[in-house]
Amino acid sequence: NFMLTQPHSVSESPGKTVTISCTRSSGSIASNYVQWYQQRPGSAPTPVIYEDNQRPSGVPDRFSGSIDSSSNSASLTISGLKTEDEADYYCQSYDSNNWGVVFGGGTKLTVL
Amino acid sequence: QVQLVESGGGVVQPGKSLRLSCAASGFTFSSYGIHWVRQAPGKGLEWVAVIWYDGSNKYYADSVKGRFTISRDNSKNTLYLQMNSLRAEDTAVYYCARAPTTQWTSVDVWGQGTTVTVSS
């Protein structure tokens, strides 16, 4: 079994760029796709990135995803920050050793 | 439009049982795997279980294995989660969530959730 570790919180100013990391504790980050979900307060999550770097329709291109095998981590980058981007963000992958879905602990993004 | 609507949540005593339902509409339910994901108050997302489109495979998180059972009725476009031997730590908002046809290990549509409180 592996864990996905995210920073507890990040903050940045409107118009700037922020990157949220998601580090896999064991096994290769590249071995299973990584997804990212946005959850605004009081709402259900919504997907913003799937299959490492693909954007669902309707998600602005300010959102991008990548993986880095050297650090065994995935990243979500949001450029041109808007106040509406303030939310919790969760990474998610799959553990093929036990047929389980794994979520990161979540990162609270504050846009101030 | 594509919609998932959970129901069946409520307050239940420790050790008791509860069954959640998830009604699907706006898509061909029988073609999609569906997950249950929960979120304890103030905490992050925790995957609970998944069932394949035809019910042929079911997988569970270790924390619920042997106590929870996921099932579906494709004729009624409905997913279920039977929860037995409930514990205080099962208190959470429970979401049903659709898996895309190309990757059953992720989610492309989420319901709004139903709240389960386990308390004496």
PDB file of C-alpha atoms in Angstrom:
ATOM      1  CA  ASN A   1       0.000   0.000   0.000  1.00  0.00           C
ATOM      2  CA  PHE A   2       1.183   3.529  -0.696  1.00  0.00           C
ATOM      3  CA  MET A   3       0.200   7.011   0.458  1.00  0.00           C
ATOM      4  CA  LEU A   4      -0.153  10.264  -1.442  1.00  0.00           C
ATOM      5  CA  THR A   5       1.198  13.208   0.527  1.00  0.00           C
ATOM      6  CA  GLN A   6       0.111  16.779  -0.152  1.00  0.00           C
ATOM      7  CA  PRO A   7       0.973  20.024   1.618  1.00  0.00           C
ATOM      8  CA  HIS A   8      -1.712  20.930   4.100  1.00  0.00           C
ATOM      9  CA  SER A   9      -2.126  24.442   2.721  1.00  0.00           C
ATOM     10  CA  VAL A  10      -0.806  26.905   0.168  1.00  0.00           C
ATOM     11  CA  SER A  11      -1.593  30.536  -0.440  1.00  0.00           C
ATOM     12  CA  GLU A  12      -0.968  32.973  -3.247  1.00  0.00           C
ATOM     13  CA  SER A  13      -2.211  36.257  -4.604  1.00  0.00           C
ATOM     14  CA  PRO A  14      -4.725  36.740  -7.418  1.00  0.00           C
ATOM     15  CA  GLY A  15      -3.123  36.627 -10.846  1.00  0.00           C
ATOM     16  CA  LYS A  16      -0.156  34.593  -9.649  1.00  0.00           C
ATOM     17  CA  THR A  17       0.690  30.940 -10.242  1.00  0.00           C
ATOM     18  CA  VAL A  18       0.600  28.192  -7.602  1.00  0.00           C
ATOM     19  CA  THR A  19       1.705  24.570  -7.741  1.00  0.00           C
ATOM     20  CA  ILE A  20       0.368  21.847  -5.430  1.00  0.00           C
ATOM     21  CA  SER A  21       2.451  18.695  -5.081  1.00  0.00           C
ATOM     22  CA  CYS A  22       1.364  15.098  -4.466  1.00  0.00           C
ATOM     23  CA  THR A  23       4.146  12.675  -3.544  1.00  0.00           C
ATOM     24  CA  ARG A  24       3.730   8.920  -3.762  1.00  0.00           C
ATOM     25  CA  SER A  25       5.328   7.076  -0.843  1.00  0.00           C
ATOM     26  CA  SER A  26       6.255   3.861  -2.651  1.00  0.00           C
ATOM     27  CA  GLY A  27       6.057   2.530  -6.163  1.00  0.00           C
ATOM     28  CA  SER A  28       6.342   4.688  -9.249  1.00  0.00           C
ATOM     29  CA  ILE A  29       4.102   7.731  -9.684  1.00  0.00           C
ATOM     30  CA  ALA A  30       4.041   6.866 -13.368  1.00  0.00           C
ATOM     31  CA  SER A  31       2.621   3.388 -12.866  1.00  0.00           C
ATOM     32  CA  ASN A  32      -0.962   4.587 -12.371  1.00  0.00           C
ATOM     33  CA  TYR A  33      -2.744   7.708 -13.550  1.00  0.00           C
ATOM     34  CA  VAL A  34      -3.191  10.644 -11.162  1.00  0.00           C
ATOM     35  CA  GLN A  35      -6.386  12.673 -10.960  1.00  0.00           C
ATOM     36  CA  TRP A  36      -7.057  15.995  -9.217  1.00  0.00           C
ATOM     37  CA  TYR A  37     -10.338  17.165  -7.701  1.00  0.00           C
ATOM     38  CA  GLN A  38     -11.453  20.591  -6.517  1.00  0.00           C
ATOM     39  CA  GLN A  39     -13.819  20.888  -3.556  1.00  0.00           C
ATOM     40  CA  ARG A  40     -15.271  24.236  -2.643  1.00  0.00           C
ATOM     41  CA  PRO A  41     -16.713  24.666   0.876  1.00  0.00           C
ATOM     42  CA  GLY A  42     -20.040  22.936   1.298  1.00  0.00           C
ATOM     43  CA  SER A  43     -19.906  21.321  -2.149  1.00  0.00           C
ATOM     44  CA  ALA A  44     -19.077  17.960  -3.645  1.00  0.00           C
ATOM     45  CA  PRO A  45     -15.704  17.505  -5.348  1.00  0.00           C
ATOM     46  CA  THR A  46     -15.362  18.066  -9.087  1.00  0.00           C
ATOM     47  CA  PRO A  47     -12.574  16.802 -11.331  1.00  0.00           C
ATOM     48  CA  VAL A  48     -10.067  19.322 -12.696  1.00  0.00           C
ATOM     49  CA  ILE A  49      -7.395  16.949 -14.074  1.00  0.00           C
ATOM     50  CA  TYR A  50      -7.582  13.302 -15.109  1.00  0.00           C
ATOM     51  CA  GLU A  51      -4.988  10.851 -16.457  1.00  0.00           C
ATOM     52  CA  ASP A  52      -2.084  12.961 -15.116  1.00  0.00           C
ATOM     53  CA  ASN A  53      -2.555  15.980 -17.379  1.00  0.00           C
ATOM     54  CA  GLN A  54      -5.930  15.936 -19.136  1.00  0.00           C
ATOM     55  CA  ARG A  55      -8.553  18.595 -18.481  1.00  0.00           C
ATOM     56  CA  PRO A  56     -12.255  17.712 -18.407  1.00  0.00           C
ATOM     57  CA  SER A  57     -14.411  19.823 -20.660  1.00  0.00           C
ATOM     58  CA  GLY A  58     -15.311  23.100 -19.005  1.00  0.00           C
ATOM     59  CA  VAL A  59     -12.152  23.296 -16.893  1.00  0.00           C
ATOM     60  CA  PRO A  60     -10.135  26.388 -17.905  1.00  0.00           C
ATOM     61  CA  ASP A  61      -6.659  25.931 -19.320  1.00  0.00           C
ATOM     62  CA  ARG A  62      -5.299  27.798 -16.291  1.00  0.00           C
ATOM     63  CA  PHE A  63      -5.327  24.344 -14.685  1.00  0.00           C
ATOM     64  CA  SER A  64      -2.595  21.903 -15.699  1.00  0.00           C
ATOM     65  CA  GLY A  65      -1.223  18.635 -14.357  1.00  0.00           C
ATOM     66  CA  SER A  66       2.090  16.853 -14.618  1.00  0.00           C
ATOM     67  CA  ILE A  67       4.109  14.036 -13.106  1.00  0.00           C
ATOM     68  CA  ASP A  68       7.809  13.964 -12.235  1.00  0.00           C
ATOM     69  CA  SER A  69       9.425  10.563 -11.898  1.00  0.00           C
ATOM     70  CA  SER A  70      12.567  12.008 -10.332  1.00  0.00           C
ATOM     71  CA  SER A  71      10.636  13.237  -7.301  1.00  0.00           C
ATOM     72  CA  ASN A  72       7.961  10.548  -7.615  1.00  0.00           C
ATOM     73  CA  SER A  73       5.300  13.188  -7.473  1.00  0.00           C
ATOM     74  CA  ALA A  74       2.434  14.717  -9.380  1.00  0.00           C
ATOM     75  CA  SER A  75       1.694  18.427  -9.520  1.00  0.00           C
ATOM     76  CA  LEU A  76      -1.336  20.601 -10.112  1.00  0.00           C
ATOM     77  CA  THR A  77      -0.512  24.075 -11.377  1.00  0.00           C
ATOM     78  CA  ILE A  78      -3.043  26.888 -11.438  1.00  0.00           C
ATOM     79  CA  SER A  79      -2.028  30.048 -13.257  1.00  0.00           C
ATOM     80  CA  GLY A  80      -3.716  33.436 -13.283  1.00  0.00           C
ATOM     81  CA  LEU A  81      -5.232  32.711  -9.875  1.00  0.00           C
ATOM     82  CA  LYS A  82      -8.765  33.901  -9.217  1.00  0.00           C
ATOM     83  CA  THR A  83     -10.576  34.177  -5.913  1.00  0.00           C
ATOM     84  CA  GLU A  84     -12.987  31.493  -7.153  1.00  0.00           C
ATOM     85  CA  ASP A  85     -10.076  29.008  -7.215  1.00  0.00           C
ATOM     86  CA  GLU A  86     -10.002  29.075  -3.421  1.00  0.00           C
ATOM     87  CA  ALA A  87     -10.867  25.511  -2.455  1.00  0.00           C
ATOM     88  CA  ASP A  88      -9.488  22.190  -1.240  1.00  0.00           C
ATOM     89  CA  TYR A  89      -7.637  20.140  -3.858  1.00  0.00           C
ATOM     90  CA  TYR A  90      -7.169  16.378  -3.705  1.00  0.00           C
ATOM     91  CA  CYS A  91      -4.928  14.143  -5.766  1.00  0.00           C
ATOM     92  CA  GLN A  92      -5.978  10.541  -6.362  1.00  0.00           C
ATOM     93  CA  SER A  93      -4.455   7.422  -7.849  1.00  0.00           C
ATOM     94  CA  TYR A  94      -4.872   3.663  -7.829  1.00  0.00           C
ATOM     95  CA  ASP A  95      -3.083   0.906  -5.931  1.00  0.00           C
ATOM     96  CA  SER A  96      -2.930  -2.056  -8.278  1.00  0.00           C
ATOM     97  CA  ASN A  97      -1.537  -4.265  -5.475  1.00  0.00           C
ATOM     98  CA  ASN A  98      -4.818  -4.283  -3.584  1.00  0.00           C
ATOM     99  CA  TRP A  99      -7.350  -2.980  -6.121  1.00  0.00           C
ATOM    100  CA  GLY A 100      -7.774   0.173  -4.041  1.00  0.00           C
ATOM    101  CA  VAL A 101      -8.290   3.827  -4.865  1.00  0.00           C
ATOM    102  CA  VAL A 102      -6.033   6.213  -2.928  1.00  0.00           C
ATOM    103  CA  PHE A 103      -6.645   9.894  -2.162  1.00  0.00           C
ATOM    104  CA  GLY A 104      -4.116  12.400  -0.942  1.00  0.00           C
ATOM    105  CA  GLY A 105      -4.899  14.232   2.278  1.00  0.00           C
ATOM    106  CA  GLY A 106      -5.922  17.406   0.464  1.00  0.00           C
ATOM    107  CA  THR A 107      -4.475  20.903   0.152  1.00  0.00           C
ATOM    108  CA  LYS A 108      -6.331  24.043   1.135  1.00  0.00           C
ATOM    109  CA  LEU A 109      -5.653  26.793  -1.392  1.00  0.00           C
ATOM    110  CA  THR A 110      -6.139  30.343  -0.190  1.00  0.00           C
ATOM    111  CA  VAL A 111      -6.177  33.135  -2.748  1.00  0.00           C
ATOM    112  CA  LEU A 112      -5.582  36.417  -0.972  1.00  0.00           C
TER     113      LEU A 112
ATOM    114  CA  GLN B   1     -28.133  16.055 -17.403  1.00  0.00           C
ATOM    115  CA  VAL B   2     -25.951  13.478 -15.682  1.00  0.00           C
ATOM    116  CA  GLN B   3     -27.019  13.213 -12.080  1.00  0.00           C
ATOM    117  CA  LEU B   4     -26.357  11.080  -9.012  1.00  0.00           C
ATOM    118  CA  VAL B   5     -28.603  11.531  -5.996  1.00  0.00           C
ATOM    119  CA  GLU B   6     -27.796   9.841  -2.703  1.00  0.00           C
ATOM    120  CA  SER B   7     -30.317   9.077   0.002  1.00  0.00           C
ATOM    121  CA  GLY B   8     -30.693   6.984   3.126  1.00  0.00           C
ATOM    122  CA  GLY B   9     -28.382   8.843   5.469  1.00  0.00           C
ATOM    123  CA  GLY B  10     -29.309   9.604   9.045  1.00  0.00           C
ATOM    124  CA  VAL B  11     -28.412   9.082  12.681  1.00  0.00           C
ATOM    125  CA  VAL B  12     -27.795   5.498  13.756  1.00  0.00           C
ATOM    126  CA  GLN B  13     -26.468   3.874  16.913  1.00  0.00           C
ATOM    127  CA  PRO B  14     -23.112   2.086  16.995  1.00  0.00           C
ATOM    128  CA  GLY B  15     -23.411  -1.543  15.960  1.00  0.00           C
ATOM    129  CA  LYS B  16     -26.558  -0.951  13.916  1.00  0.00           C
ATOM    130  CA  SER B  17     -27.072  -1.057  10.145  1.00  0.00           C
ATOM    131  CA  LEU B  18     -27.999   1.437   7.445  1.00  0.00           C
ATOM    132  CA  ARG B  19     -28.490   1.186   3.691  1.00  0.00           C
ATOM    133  CA  LEU B  20     -27.619   4.054   1.380  1.00  0.00           C
ATOM    134  CA  SER B  21     -28.995   4.432  -2.136  1.00  0.00           C
ATOM    135  CA  CYS B  22     -27.763   6.374  -5.137  1.00  0.00           C
ATOM    136  CA  ALA B  23     -30.197   7.070  -7.974  1.00  0.00           C
ATOM    137  CA  ALA B  24     -28.615   7.735 -11.363  1.00  0.00           C
ATOM    138  CA  SER B  25     -30.094   9.605 -14.303  1.00  0.00           C
ATOM    139  CA  GLY B  26     -29.002  11.219 -17.550  1.00  0.00           C
ATOM    140  CA  PHE B  27     -26.671   8.411 -18.638  1.00  0.00           C
ATOM    141  CA  THR B  28     -26.621   4.672 -19.322  1.00  0.00           C
ATOM    142  CA  PHE B  29     -26.136   3.492 -15.761  1.00  0.00           C
ATOM    143  CA  SER B  30     -25.390  -0.112 -16.743  1.00  0.00           C
ATOM    144  CA  SER B  31     -22.291   0.974 -18.662  1.00  0.00           C
ATOM    145  CA  TYR B  32     -20.441   2.589 -15.745  1.00  0.00           C
ATOM    146  CA  GLY B  33     -18.639   1.522 -12.643  1.00  0.00           C
ATOM    147  CA  ILE B  34     -19.618   3.451  -9.519  1.00  0.00           C
ATOM    148  CA  HIS B  35     -17.688   4.294  -6.352  1.00  0.00           C
ATOM    149  CA  TRP B  36     -18.662   5.212  -2.823  1.00  0.00           C
ATOM    150  CA  VAL B  37     -16.359   7.835  -1.309  1.00  0.00           C
ATOM    151  CA  ARG B  38     -16.787   9.321   2.166  1.00  0.00           C
ATOM    152  CA  GLN B  39     -15.618  12.409   3.998  1.00  0.00           C
ATOM    153  CA  ALA B  40     -15.580  12.620   7.775  1.00  0.00           C
ATOM    154  CA  PRO B  41     -16.368  16.042   9.276  1.00  0.00           C
ATOM    155  CA  GLY B  42     -13.475  18.409   8.604  1.00  0.00           C
ATOM    156  CA  LYS B  43     -11.404  15.639   7.021  1.00  0.00           C
ATOM    157  CA  GLY B  44     -10.300  14.567   3.571  1.00  0.00           C
ATOM    158  CA  LEU B  45     -11.778  12.172   1.056  1.00  0.00           C
ATOM    159  CA  GLU B  46     -11.639   8.438   1.742  1.00  0.00           C
ATOM    160  CA  TRP B  47     -12.452   5.844  -0.865  1.00  0.00           C
ATOM    161  CA  VAL B  48     -14.903   3.196   0.388  1.00  0.00           C
ATOM    162  CA  ALA B  49     -15.769   0.789  -2.423  1.00  0.00           C
ATOM    163  CA  VAL B  50     -16.312   0.348  -6.145  1.00  0.00           C
ATOM    164  CA  ILE B  51     -18.527  -1.898  -8.243  1.00  0.00           C
ATOM    165  CA  TRP B  52     -18.015  -2.587 -11.923  1.00  0.00           C
ATOM    166  CA  TYR B  53     -20.658  -1.719 -14.502  1.00  0.00           C
ATOM    167  CA  ASP B  54     -22.153  -5.203 -14.474  1.00  0.00           C
ATOM    168  CA  GLY B  55     -21.620  -5.941 -10.794  1.00  0.00           C
ATOM    169  CA  SER B  56     -19.071  -8.634 -11.615  1.00  0.00           C
ATOM    170  CA  ASN B  57     -16.311  -7.132  -9.466  1.00  0.00           C
ATOM    171  CA  LYS B  58     -16.408  -5.282  -6.182  1.00  0.00           C
ATOM    172  CA  TYR B  59     -13.517  -3.876  -4.191  1.00  0.00           C
ATOM    173  CA  TYR B  60     -13.425  -2.375  -0.719  1.00  0.00           C
ATOM    174  CA  ALA B  61     -11.203  -0.275   1.496  1.00  0.00           C
ATOM    175  CA  ASP B  62      -9.678  -2.237   4.354  1.00  0.00           C
ATOM    176  CA  SER B  63     -11.525  -0.009   6.844  1.00  0.00           C
ATOM    177  CA  VAL B  64     -14.930  -1.302   5.709  1.00  0.00           C
ATOM    178  CA  LYS B  65     -14.151  -4.768   4.368  1.00  0.00           C
ATOM    179  CA  GLY B  66     -16.445  -7.378   5.895  1.00  0.00           C
ATOM    180  CA  ARG B  67     -18.879  -4.752   7.207  1.00  0.00           C
ATOM    181  CA  PHE B  68     -20.026  -2.878   4.080  1.00  0.00           C
ATOM    182  CA  THR B  69     -21.462  -4.341   0.875  1.00  0.00           C
ATOM    183  CA  ILE B  70     -21.789  -2.483  -2.410  1.00  0.00           C
ATOM    184  CA  SER B  71     -24.417  -3.597  -4.909  1.00  0.00           C
ATOM    185  CA  ARG B  72     -26.425  -2.285  -7.823  1.00  0.00           C
ATOM    186  CA  ASP B  73     -29.699  -2.824  -9.637  1.00  0.00           C
ATOM    187  CA  ASN B  74     -29.209  -1.825 -13.252  1.00  0.00           C
ATOM    188  CA  SER B  75     -32.928  -2.238 -13.968  1.00  0.00           C
ATOM    189  CA  LYS B  76     -33.601   0.524 -11.412  1.00  0.00           C
ATOM    190  CA  ASN B  77     -30.518   2.667 -12.194  1.00  0.00           C
ATOM    191  CA  THR B  78     -29.657   2.487  -8.519  1.00  0.00           C
ATOM    192  CA  LEU B  79     -26.526   1.801  -6.471  1.00  0.00           C
ATOM    193  CA  TYR B  80     -26.571   0.670  -2.854  1.00  0.00           C
ATOM    194  CA  LEU B  81     -24.254   0.555   0.127  1.00  0.00           C
ATOM    195  CA  GLN B  82     -25.290  -1.762   2.945  1.00  0.00           C
ATOM    196  CA  MET B  83     -23.453  -0.716   6.087  1.00  0.00           C
ATOM    197  CA  ASN B  84     -23.425  -3.124   9.038  1.00  0.00           C
ATOM    198  CA  SER B  85     -21.746  -3.008  12.444  1.00  0.00           C
ATOM    199  CA  LEU B  86     -21.436   0.761  12.201  1.00  0.00           C
ATOM    200  CA  ARG B  87     -18.821   2.566  14.252  1.00  0.00           C
ATOM    201  CA  ALA B  88     -18.381   6.172  15.310  1.00  0.00           C
ATOM    202  CA  GLU B  89     -15.532   6.482  12.804  1.00  0.00           C
ATOM    203  CA  ASP B  90     -17.977   5.734   9.963  1.00  0.00           C
ATOM    204  CA  THR B  91     -19.572   9.140  10.558  1.00  0.00           C
ATOM    205  CA  ALA B  92     -19.178  11.015   7.286  1.00  0.00           C
ATOM    206  CA  VAL B  93     -20.780  12.425   4.178  1.00  0.00           C
ATOM    207  CA  TYR B  94     -21.072   9.550   1.716  1.00  0.00           C
ATOM    208  CA  TYR B  95     -20.776  10.347  -1.986  1.00  0.00           C
ATOM    209  CA  CYS B  96     -21.565   8.095  -4.878  1.00  0.00           C
ATOM    210  CA  ALA B  97     -19.328   8.852  -7.832  1.00  0.00           C
ATOM    211  CA  ARG B  98     -19.261   7.610 -11.398  1.00  0.00           C
ATOM    212  CA  ALA B  99     -16.138   6.118 -12.942  1.00  0.00           C
ATOM    213  CA  PRO B 100     -15.442   6.935 -16.593  1.00  0.00           C
ATOM    214  CA  THR B 101     -15.789   3.982 -18.938  1.00  0.00           C
ATOM    215  CA  THR B 102     -12.106   4.168 -19.854  1.00  0.00           C
ATOM    216  CA  GLN B 103     -10.747   4.158 -16.322  1.00  0.00           C
ATOM    217  CA  TRP B 104     -12.724   2.571 -13.503  1.00  0.00           C
ATOM    218  CA  THR B 105     -10.103   3.726 -10.991  1.00  0.00           C
ATOM    219  CA  SER B 106     -11.108   7.413 -11.139  1.00  0.00           C
ATOM    220  CA  VAL B 107     -14.230   9.596 -10.929  1.00  0.00           C
ATOM    221  CA  ASP B 108     -15.805  11.913 -13.475  1.00  0.00           C
ATOM    222  CA  VAL B 109     -19.161  12.731 -11.831  1.00  0.00           C
ATOM    223  CA  TRP B 110     -19.969  13.112  -8.122  1.00  0.00           C
ATOM    224  CA  GLY B 111     -23.271  13.152  -6.293  1.00  0.00           C
ATOM    225  CA  GLN B 112     -24.050  15.741  -3.620  1.00  0.00           C
ATOM    226  CA  GLY B 113     -23.683  13.292  -0.756  1.00  0.00           C
ATOM    227  CA  THR B 114     -25.762  11.986   2.141  1.00  0.00           C
ATOM    228  CA  THR B 115     -24.752  12.357   5.775  1.00  0.00           C
ATOM    229  CA  VAL B 116     -24.361   9.394   8.116  1.00  0.00           C
ATOM    230  CA  THR B 117     -23.918  10.010  11.839  1.00  0.00           C
ATOM    231  CA  VAL B 118     -23.097   7.095  14.104  1.00  0.00           C
ATOM    232  CA  SER B 119     -23.806   8.063  17.672  1.00  0.00           C
ATOM    233  CA  SER B 120     -25.507   6.732  20.748  1.00  0.00           C
TER     234      SER B 120
END
